[in-house]
Amino acid sequence: LTSERYEVQRLPFAHVSDRDLSFFECLMPGGVITDEDELKPFNVDWLKTVRGYSKVLLKPRTTVEVSEVLRYCNERNLAVNPQGGNTGLVGGSVPVFDEIILSTALMNKIISFDSVSGILVCQAGCILENLNHYLEQQDFIMPLDLAAKGSCHIGGNVATNAGGLRLLRYGSLRGTVLGLEAVLADGSILNCLASLRKDNTGYDLKQLFIGSEGTLGIVTAVSILCPQKPKAVNLAFLGCPSFSQVLRTFTTCKGMLGEILSAYEFMDNECMELVKRHLKLVNPVAESPFYVLIETSGSNSAHDEEKLSNFLEHVMATNLVADGTLASEDKKIKMLWALRERITEALACDGYIYKYDISLPVDKLYDLVTDLRARLGRSARSVVGYGHLGDGNLHLNITAESYSHSLQEAIEPYVYEWTSQYCGSISAEHGLGFKKKHYIHYSKPREAILLMQQFKAMLDPKGILNPYKTLPVKAE
Ligand code: FAD
Ligand code: MLT
Ligand code: ZN
């Protein structure tokens, strides 16, 4: 049980009664699920490492329904766990005990799209990939992309401030989300759904909800600025002999590719071994200690291809890169992206995953992996490093046959102390959720945590929204 492994006690929230169920059923007929089998996948996270035992799943269709649910739950002191596509990686998306799960799955309507400004307004439950398909038909794309695109909801992306594979080019959701609508714990609807590039009227309240992981309000709709679909996309997949060559290739690539660079990702050879072994993918270049995936997005394919092949020639001539391949056709582009995007899936086939998502100065980024590999020796099955190098974000993952308390203790808090020593972030893009909330102090000062707790107490005085997540309770 999650509660046993993590030593957490249920807070004195009310238990769902038959009268509560009747209220919900009357409010949204057909949107109340209590069948145990149907509830199972909503109670367990994507990594299958935490599990709750909620007995009720609510699927509202409108903001007003969300508002009525929260108003009622707040009065009744019932805890609520907001859930999007349930692809979160820190245990934030599933209940810890019997919290009511409020899923945005049926809130999947596009409200408007303006093809002059590129501003999309939609409900929170729209699946990221569906939004991207919709936009592509109008020659636009979403400003974010991640391997979970087929399942994650835009509301979940906003609630976690997801980064992903395009952040290097289009920036974080803190810049591209222009407005949002959220329902607060007491049921009040906060309409900050502005569709303006510029709006300096008072505090920017939407930022409070971006990355708040369902603890301050439920995001019900978002307004987001979308870029034009690039006319030409090209990819390079390269093998590098060492991590310092990965870094020098990055500097060279920024200089030579400039404005068309849209992604710079890296993975080590241990990751390559995992995608080959578990997913039967094929390494398209000669085996190397590191691989780099570079994407360009531009408006002139001949011009971009020429730039990319000049770059490849240069990095090979200067021995920064040992081998490489280029792609401009869709099929090969997808094949090369799969090598990087499907590492998460390959790790899930490898055993129990200890997952870390760290920001560090880039020159220190891989030292943490090397250090951990030496520290853990044979007690770990795989110790791998990959991530969004262009954003200074390392994904350090360790696998073992099954969960072991002693292995966990060998990793934590060591990883967090290591990160803190270089003023890094112990959660670069996945959030704190349930698993990491106790480690927030490695990345934030006491005063900042206190202020966060005060915001939480002000917006959700009874603490019904996603309890046990993101922030340690005040006394801790
Ligand atoms: P969920 O998992 O359902 O929820 C995540 C958190 O947000 C929970 O705390 C939940 O309570 C809260 N929440 C959900 N919806 C709402 C809402 N409407 N209002 C308020 N709170 C809400 N993340 C990255 O940043 N970059 C990546 O590249 C990336 N790649 C991934 C690849 C894979 C294969 C997987 C499985 C995950 C990946 N993630 C990545 C993790 C990432 O956080 C999620 O994929 C995504 O942003 C979560 O969206 P979701 O709809 O699944 O949210
Ligand atoms: C990624 O970049 O692949 C995601 O953040 C998922 C992960 O960390 O495994
Ligand atoms: Zn990532």
XYZ file of C-alpha atoms and ligand atoms in Angstrom:
539
model
C 0.000 0.000 0.000
C 1.202 3.503 -0.868
C 0.350 4.770 2.611
C 2.562 2.115 4.239
C 5.575 2.615 1.985
C 5.400 6.366 2.400
C 4.233 6.484 6.030
C 1.318 8.852 5.511
C -1.819 9.113 7.636
C -5.300 9.784 6.298
C -6.486 13.271 7.264
C -9.922 13.599 8.909
C -11.931 14.193 5.713
C -15.482 12.910 5.521
C -16.228 9.561 3.843
C -18.449 9.489 0.754
C -21.995 8.554 1.744
C -24.966 7.336 -0.290
C -26.469 10.805 0.002
C -23.319 12.289 -1.529
C -23.555 9.828 -4.419
C -27.189 10.770 -4.998
C -26.228 14.431 -5.091
C -23.507 13.787 -7.689
C -25.753 11.503 -9.760
C -28.470 14.129 -9.783
C -25.970 16.846 -10.779
C -24.423 14.873 -13.662
C -26.402 11.797 -14.591
C -24.111 9.090 -16.001
C -20.965 10.938 -14.884
C -20.574 9.122 -11.554
C -18.567 5.891 -11.603
C -18.446 3.598 -8.579
C -17.746 0.250 -10.239
C -14.530 -1.137 -8.710
C -13.108 -2.512 -11.964
C -13.825 0.676 -13.865
C -12.102 2.670 -11.116
C -8.912 0.579 -11.061
C -6.908 2.414 -13.765
C -7.802 5.779 -12.208
C -6.434 4.674 -8.823
C -2.965 3.686 -10.045
C -0.330 5.917 -11.633
C 1.363 5.458 -15.018
C 4.531 4.087 -13.411
C 2.459 1.676 -11.310
C 4.293 2.763 -8.183
C 1.499 4.421 -6.179
C -2.071 3.295 -5.711
C -5.075 4.815 -3.972
C -8.439 3.312 -3.193
C -10.986 5.900 -4.234
C -14.513 4.578 -4.524
C -15.879 7.410 -6.682
C -14.881 8.841 -10.029
C -16.671 11.958 -11.267
C -16.636 12.989 -14.917
C -18.108 16.487 -15.268
C -18.634 18.031 -18.689
C -18.859 21.704 -17.788
C -17.204 24.285 -15.559
C -20.489 24.777 -13.736
C -20.583 21.073 -12.852
C -17.003 21.252 -11.534
C -18.008 24.294 -9.514
C -21.061 22.536 -8.033
C -18.967 19.473 -7.143
C -16.308 21.521 -5.354
C -18.837 23.742 -3.553
C -20.515 20.577 -2.253
C -17.263 18.759 -1.359
C -15.940 21.800 0.454
C -19.080 22.040 2.560
C -19.033 18.311 3.263
C -15.250 18.213 3.872
C -14.695 15.630 1.129
C -11.219 15.474 -0.426
C -10.864 15.698 -4.224
C -8.108 14.486 -6.545
C -8.113 16.285 -9.921
C -7.017 13.993 -12.736
C -6.279 14.540 -16.423
C -4.692 11.787 -18.528
C -3.016 10.218 -15.477
C 0.440 10.296 -17.061
C 2.079 12.251 -14.238
C 5.364 10.790 -12.988
C 5.449 11.913 -9.337
C 2.346 10.237 -7.938
C 0.279 13.444 -7.960
C -2.503 12.255 -10.228
C -3.935 9.405 -8.152
C -5.533 9.429 -4.706
C -3.507 8.399 -1.689
C -6.545 7.167 0.241
C -10.198 7.484 -0.781
C -10.210 11.004 -2.271
C -12.897 11.528 -4.911
C -11.301 11.471 -8.369
C -12.477 14.322 -10.565
C -11.484 13.533 -14.138
C -11.490 16.091 -16.955
C -11.881 13.321 -19.572
C -15.270 14.598 -20.816
C -14.266 18.268 -20.815
C -12.777 17.927 -24.256
C -14.271 20.703 -26.351
C -12.370 23.240 -28.412
C -13.940 26.616 -27.677
C -12.286 28.783 -30.337
C -9.237 29.169 -32.544
C -8.098 32.400 -34.133
C -5.923 31.706 -37.158
C -4.580 35.252 -37.261
C -3.279 35.413 -33.701
C -2.785 31.629 -33.303
C -4.707 31.660 -30.014
C -6.524 28.461 -29.078
C -9.118 28.360 -26.310
C -10.250 24.923 -25.150
C -11.523 22.914 -22.223
C -8.965 21.348 -19.890
C -9.659 17.737 -20.858
C -8.584 18.022 -24.512
C -5.873 15.459 -25.269
C -2.642 17.148 -26.360
C -2.279 15.067 -29.538
C -5.877 15.766 -30.584
C -5.255 19.490 -30.201
C -2.129 19.180 -32.298
C -4.004 17.302 -35.063
C -6.744 19.935 -35.026
C -4.197 22.743 -35.303
C -2.166 21.019 -38.031
C -5.215 21.148 -40.280
C -5.017 24.933 -39.979
C -1.228 25.083 -40.361
C -0.484 25.563 -36.665
C 0.948 23.350 -33.912
C 0.810 23.196 -30.109
C 3.784 24.932 -28.485
C 4.537 21.791 -26.461
C 5.140 18.174 -27.341
C 5.862 15.178 -25.132
C 5.858 11.416 -25.421
C 2.633 11.177 -23.367
C 0.788 13.318 -25.962
C -1.678 10.550 -26.845
C -3.055 10.482 -23.274
C -2.192 13.666 -21.366
C -4.718 16.502 -21.173
C -3.883 20.154 -21.726
C -5.237 20.872 -18.212
C -2.791 18.315 -16.784
C 0.016 19.858 -18.821
C -0.801 23.283 -17.418
C -1.259 21.948 -13.871
C 2.247 20.401 -14.029
C 3.758 23.151 -16.205
C 4.996 20.365 -18.479
C 8.174 21.089 -20.417
C 8.795 18.468 -23.080
C 10.588 18.394 -26.382
C 9.822 21.815 -27.845
C 10.538 24.041 -24.849
C 13.924 25.032 -26.247
C 12.140 26.695 -29.167
C 8.732 27.849 -27.929
C 9.427 28.405 -24.239
C 7.529 27.236 -21.185
C 3.770 27.200 -20.651
C 4.315 30.146 -18.321
C 4.815 32.181 -21.483
C 2.488 30.491 -23.964
C -0.560 30.108 -21.701
C -2.271 33.472 -22.101
C -5.187 32.797 -19.799
C -7.049 30.143 -17.899
C -10.258 29.430 -16.075
C -10.066 27.663 -12.715
C -12.558 26.519 -10.118
C -11.451 27.185 -6.559
C -11.972 24.841 -3.612
C -15.146 26.651 -2.514
C -16.653 26.319 -5.984
C -16.084 29.890 -7.155
C -15.160 30.238 -10.802
C -12.118 32.360 -11.577
C -12.348 33.521 -15.163
C -8.868 34.638 -16.231
C -9.350 33.252 -19.718
C -8.014 36.339 -21.482
C -6.660 35.890 -24.977
C -4.262 38.810 -24.929
C -0.536 38.827 -25.586
C -0.162 41.809 -23.298
C -2.106 42.474 -20.105
C -0.437 44.132 -17.141
C -3.551 44.798 -15.106
C -2.659 43.703 -11.599
C -1.065 40.432 -10.508
C -0.842 37.640 -13.076
C -3.048 35.176 -11.184
C -2.969 32.479 -13.850
C 0.695 31.837 -13.000
C -0.374 30.584 -9.558
C -2.308 27.747 -11.164
C 0.332 26.844 -13.753
C 2.436 24.150 -12.069
C 0.268 24.025 -8.919
C -0.544 20.325 -9.517
C -4.218 20.528 -8.616
C -3.611 21.889 -5.114
C -4.966 25.423 -5.611
C -7.853 24.959 -8.030
C -9.101 22.850 -10.910
C -8.153 24.233 -14.304
C -11.250 23.974 -16.499
C -10.182 25.863 -19.639
C -7.049 27.392 -21.124
C -6.134 29.964 -23.715
C -2.822 29.187 -25.374
C -0.651 30.813 -28.014
C 0.217 28.387 -30.813
C 3.017 28.749 -33.355
C 2.600 28.374 -37.106
C 3.390 24.858 -38.336
C 6.975 24.871 -39.614
C 7.222 24.202 -43.355
C 10.388 22.170 -42.970
C 11.432 19.844 -40.167
C 14.807 18.093 -40.239
C 16.468 15.804 -37.781
C 20.014 14.763 -37.023
C 20.816 11.754 -34.846
C 24.451 11.749 -33.812
C 26.826 9.592 -31.803
C 29.264 11.430 -29.498
C 32.386 9.910 -27.905
C 32.060 11.773 -24.563
C 29.751 14.085 -22.629
C 32.077 17.037 -23.113
C 31.666 16.483 -26.870
C 27.884 16.490 -26.382
C 28.258 19.941 -24.817
C 30.619 21.264 -27.471
C 28.296 19.964 -30.178
C 25.501 21.952 -28.499
C 27.470 25.204 -28.566
C 28.502 24.577 -32.174
C 24.936 23.794 -33.143
C 23.570 26.973 -31.562
C 26.116 28.933 -33.550
C 25.600 27.162 -36.881
C 21.847 26.459 -36.798
C 20.740 29.512 -34.842
C 17.097 30.408 -35.276
C 16.020 27.084 -36.834
C 17.118 24.910 -33.875
C 13.999 23.450 -32.215
C 15.252 20.579 -30.023
C 18.528 19.381 -28.560
C 18.058 16.109 -26.677
C 20.596 13.616 -25.426
C 20.675 9.992 -24.237
C 23.467 7.715 -23.080
C 24.320 4.309 -24.537
C 22.604 2.561 -21.585
C 19.322 4.119 -22.776
C 20.040 2.877 -26.301
C 20.585 -0.632 -24.943
C 17.197 -0.474 -23.176
C 15.189 0.664 -26.210
C 16.931 -2.017 -28.292
C 16.345 -4.777 -25.730
C 12.806 -4.011 -24.620
C 11.278 -2.303 -27.668
C 13.366 -3.840 -30.464
C 14.313 -0.439 -31.854
C 17.410 -0.234 -34.051
C 20.386 2.051 -33.484
C 20.850 3.906 -36.822
C 24.458 4.971 -36.117
C 27.657 3.342 -34.837
C 27.591 2.523 -31.122
C 28.762 5.498 -29.026
C 28.765 6.414 -25.321
C 26.270 9.244 -26.043
C 23.688 10.169 -28.655
C 22.265 13.538 -29.530
C 19.037 14.306 -31.335
C 18.868 17.681 -33.027
C 15.695 18.991 -34.628
C 15.410 22.034 -36.863
C 12.127 23.710 -37.757
C 12.145 26.381 -40.402
C 10.423 27.813 -43.420
C 12.722 26.713 -46.240
C 13.625 23.043 -46.429
C 16.520 23.379 -48.901
C 18.063 26.123 -46.762
C 17.595 24.132 -43.521
C 18.939 20.900 -45.009
C 22.006 22.705 -46.281
C 22.639 24.264 -42.887
C 22.233 20.916 -41.157
C 24.554 19.042 -43.505
C 27.218 21.782 -43.196
C 26.888 21.464 -39.449
C 27.204 17.667 -39.604
C 30.275 17.908 -41.815
C 31.865 20.358 -39.382
C 31.203 18.368 -36.192
C 32.474 15.181 -37.834
C 35.596 16.869 -39.192
C 36.374 18.263 -35.734
C 35.753 14.865 -34.091
C 32.931 16.138 -31.899
C 30.701 13.538 -33.476
C 31.735 10.003 -34.419
C 28.778 9.061 -36.626
C 25.467 10.598 -37.633
C 22.387 10.341 -39.789
C 19.970 12.973 -41.119
C 16.247 12.763 -41.813
C 13.804 15.002 -43.603
C 11.032 12.532 -44.488
C 8.285 11.866 -41.968
C 8.850 8.131 -41.539
C 12.540 8.409 -40.692
C 11.931 11.460 -38.478
C 9.420 9.447 -36.433
C 11.801 6.491 -36.253
C 14.624 8.659 -34.908
C 12.390 10.486 -32.407
C 11.151 7.113 -31.097
C 14.685 6.268 -29.908
C 14.566 9.227 -27.527
C 10.821 9.474 -26.769
C 10.346 5.806 -25.901
C 13.079 5.581 -23.244
C 10.435 6.067 -20.527
C 8.492 3.099 -21.898
C 11.648 0.942 -22.159
C 12.521 1.745 -18.542
C 9.065 0.608 -17.463
C 9.862 -2.787 -19.021
C 13.174 -2.953 -17.162
C 11.835 -3.179 -13.603
C 10.920 -0.872 -10.740
C 11.948 2.706 -11.633
C 13.484 5.286 -9.316
C 12.876 8.423 -11.358
C 14.693 11.753 -11.002
C 14.155 14.902 -13.007
C 16.905 17.379 -12.286
C 18.016 20.819 -13.477
C 21.746 21.417 -13.177
C 24.400 23.589 -14.787
C 24.999 21.679 -18.044
C 28.684 21.020 -17.385
C 27.715 19.086 -14.220
C 24.706 17.334 -15.725
C 26.175 13.913 -16.441
C 28.529 13.772 -13.432
C 25.515 12.900 -11.307
C 24.810 9.802 -13.435
C 28.430 8.638 -13.346
C 28.575 9.227 -9.610
C 25.366 7.279 -8.939
C 26.473 4.405 -11.152
C 29.637 4.033 -9.078
C 27.768 4.502 -5.782
C 25.076 1.906 -6.464
C 27.218 -0.701 -8.215
C 25.415 -3.994 -8.701
C 22.504 -3.130 -6.433
C 20.895 -1.335 -9.409
C 19.993 -2.994 -12.706
C 20.376 0.097 -14.901
C 21.478 3.662 -14.142
C 20.717 5.834 -17.151
C 20.841 9.502 -18.129
C 18.882 11.279 -20.863
C 16.948 14.477 -21.224
C 16.444 17.947 -22.530
C 20.068 19.036 -22.632
C 19.167 22.283 -24.356
C 17.116 23.174 -21.246
C 19.718 21.961 -18.696
C 17.345 19.158 -17.678
C 18.617 15.661 -16.850
C 16.406 12.595 -16.439
C 18.310 10.246 -14.157
C 16.592 6.883 -13.876
C 17.597 3.849 -11.881
C 15.930 0.473 -12.249
C 15.970 -2.635 -10.091
C 14.096 -5.922 -10.119
C 11.644 -4.600 -7.523
C 11.269 -1.808 -4.972
C 13.888 -1.974 -2.223
C 13.990 0.311 0.765
C 17.764 0.045 1.090
C 18.315 1.008 -2.557
C 15.935 3.944 -2.127
C 17.967 5.043 0.903
C 21.204 4.786 -1.055
C 19.736 7.152 -3.677
C 17.768 9.616 -1.542
C 18.534 12.140 -0.181
C 21.970 11.735 -1.838
C 20.623 12.812 -5.269
C 18.887 15.827 -3.751
C 21.935 16.899 -1.726
C 24.082 16.571 -4.831
C 21.645 18.732 -6.814
C 21.274 21.331 -4.092
C 25.044 21.713 -3.857
C 25.010 23.116 -7.416
C 21.835 25.169 -6.817
C 19.903 22.856 -9.161
C 16.231 21.928 -9.134
C 15.123 18.578 -7.692
C 12.126 18.658 -10.027
C 12.770 20.387 -13.309
C 9.519 19.570 -15.129
C 7.507 16.762 -13.495
C 6.496 18.578 -10.294
C 6.593 17.342 -6.695
C 3.300 15.443 -6.504
C 3.145 12.858 -3.759
C 6.635 11.426 -4.018
C 8.786 14.537 -3.848
C 6.958 17.028 -1.653
C 9.241 16.429 1.332
C 12.282 17.413 -0.700
C 11.098 20.863 -1.785
C 13.509 22.522 0.665
C 16.476 21.305 -1.379
C 15.392 23.748 -4.089
C 13.395 26.465 -2.302
C 14.174 28.609 0.746
C 12.071 28.368 3.936
C 10.419 31.747 3.287
C 9.261 30.661 -0.166
C 7.776 27.413 1.174
C 5.987 29.340 3.933
C 4.480 31.736 1.408
C 3.333 28.801 -0.718
C 1.658 27.282 2.345
C -0.062 30.612 3.018
C -1.385 30.742 -0.559
C -2.660 27.184 -0.159
C -4.383 28.024 3.138
C -5.990 31.110 1.618
C -7.312 29.424 -1.518
C -8.206 26.071 0.028
C -8.660 26.562 3.798
C -9.960 23.035 4.386
C -7.200 21.491 2.253
C -9.638 19.393 0.182
C -7.791 19.833 -3.138
C -5.236 17.121 -3.819
C -4.240 16.602 -0.169
C -0.893 14.919 0.652
C 0.644 16.437 -2.510
C 3.180 19.112 -3.536
C 3.687 20.954 -0.213
C 4.665 19.581 3.173
C 2.020 20.504 5.759
C 2.900 23.529 7.862
C 4.198 21.799 10.947
C 6.744 19.667 8.996
P -2.260 13.907 -14.708
O -1.154 12.933 -14.689
O -3.627 13.379 -14.693
O -2.092 14.902 -13.465
C -0.866 15.495 -13.158
C -1.062 16.489 -11.992
O -1.871 17.570 -12.405
C -1.786 15.887 -10.802
O -1.284 16.486 -9.636
C -3.225 16.269 -11.011
O -3.936 16.363 -9.788
C -3.093 17.623 -11.666
N -4.134 17.943 -12.636
C -4.463 17.265 -13.770
N -5.425 17.922 -14.436
C -5.717 19.023 -13.716
C -6.623 20.104 -13.882
N -7.417 20.177 -14.942
N -6.636 21.073 -12.944
C -5.823 21.030 -11.872
N -4.966 20.027 -11.649
C -4.902 19.047 -12.567
N 6.438 15.832 -18.489
C 7.196 16.842 -18.954
O 7.196 17.926 -18.362
N 7.972 16.687 -20.071
C 8.011 15.525 -20.762
O 8.729 15.412 -21.752
C 7.194 14.453 -20.297
N 7.182 13.283 -20.967
C 6.435 12.254 -20.488
C 6.466 11.044 -21.178
C 5.739 9.957 -20.722
C 5.800 8.656 -21.493
C 4.957 10.086 -19.553
C 4.154 8.932 -19.048
C 4.909 11.287 -18.859
C 5.653 12.379 -19.301
N 5.666 13.607 -18.625
C 6.425 14.644 -19.112
C 4.956 13.805 -17.341
C 3.916 14.912 -17.438
O 3.689 15.578 -16.210
C 2.622 14.520 -18.025
O 2.707 13.681 -19.101
C 1.567 15.589 -18.286
O 1.917 16.935 -18.245
C 0.493 15.358 -17.274
O -0.747 15.537 -17.860
P -1.964 14.603 -17.462
O -3.167 15.140 -18.135
O -1.661 13.178 -17.681
O -2.082 14.919 -15.893
C 11.016 12.634 -21.066
O 11.656 13.647 -21.281
O 11.167 11.596 -21.747
C 9.976 12.674 -20.003
O 10.094 13.738 -19.128
C 9.666 11.384 -19.346
C 10.747 10.838 -18.478
O 11.371 11.586 -17.727
O 10.984 9.624 -18.530
Zn 11.352 15.224 -19.930
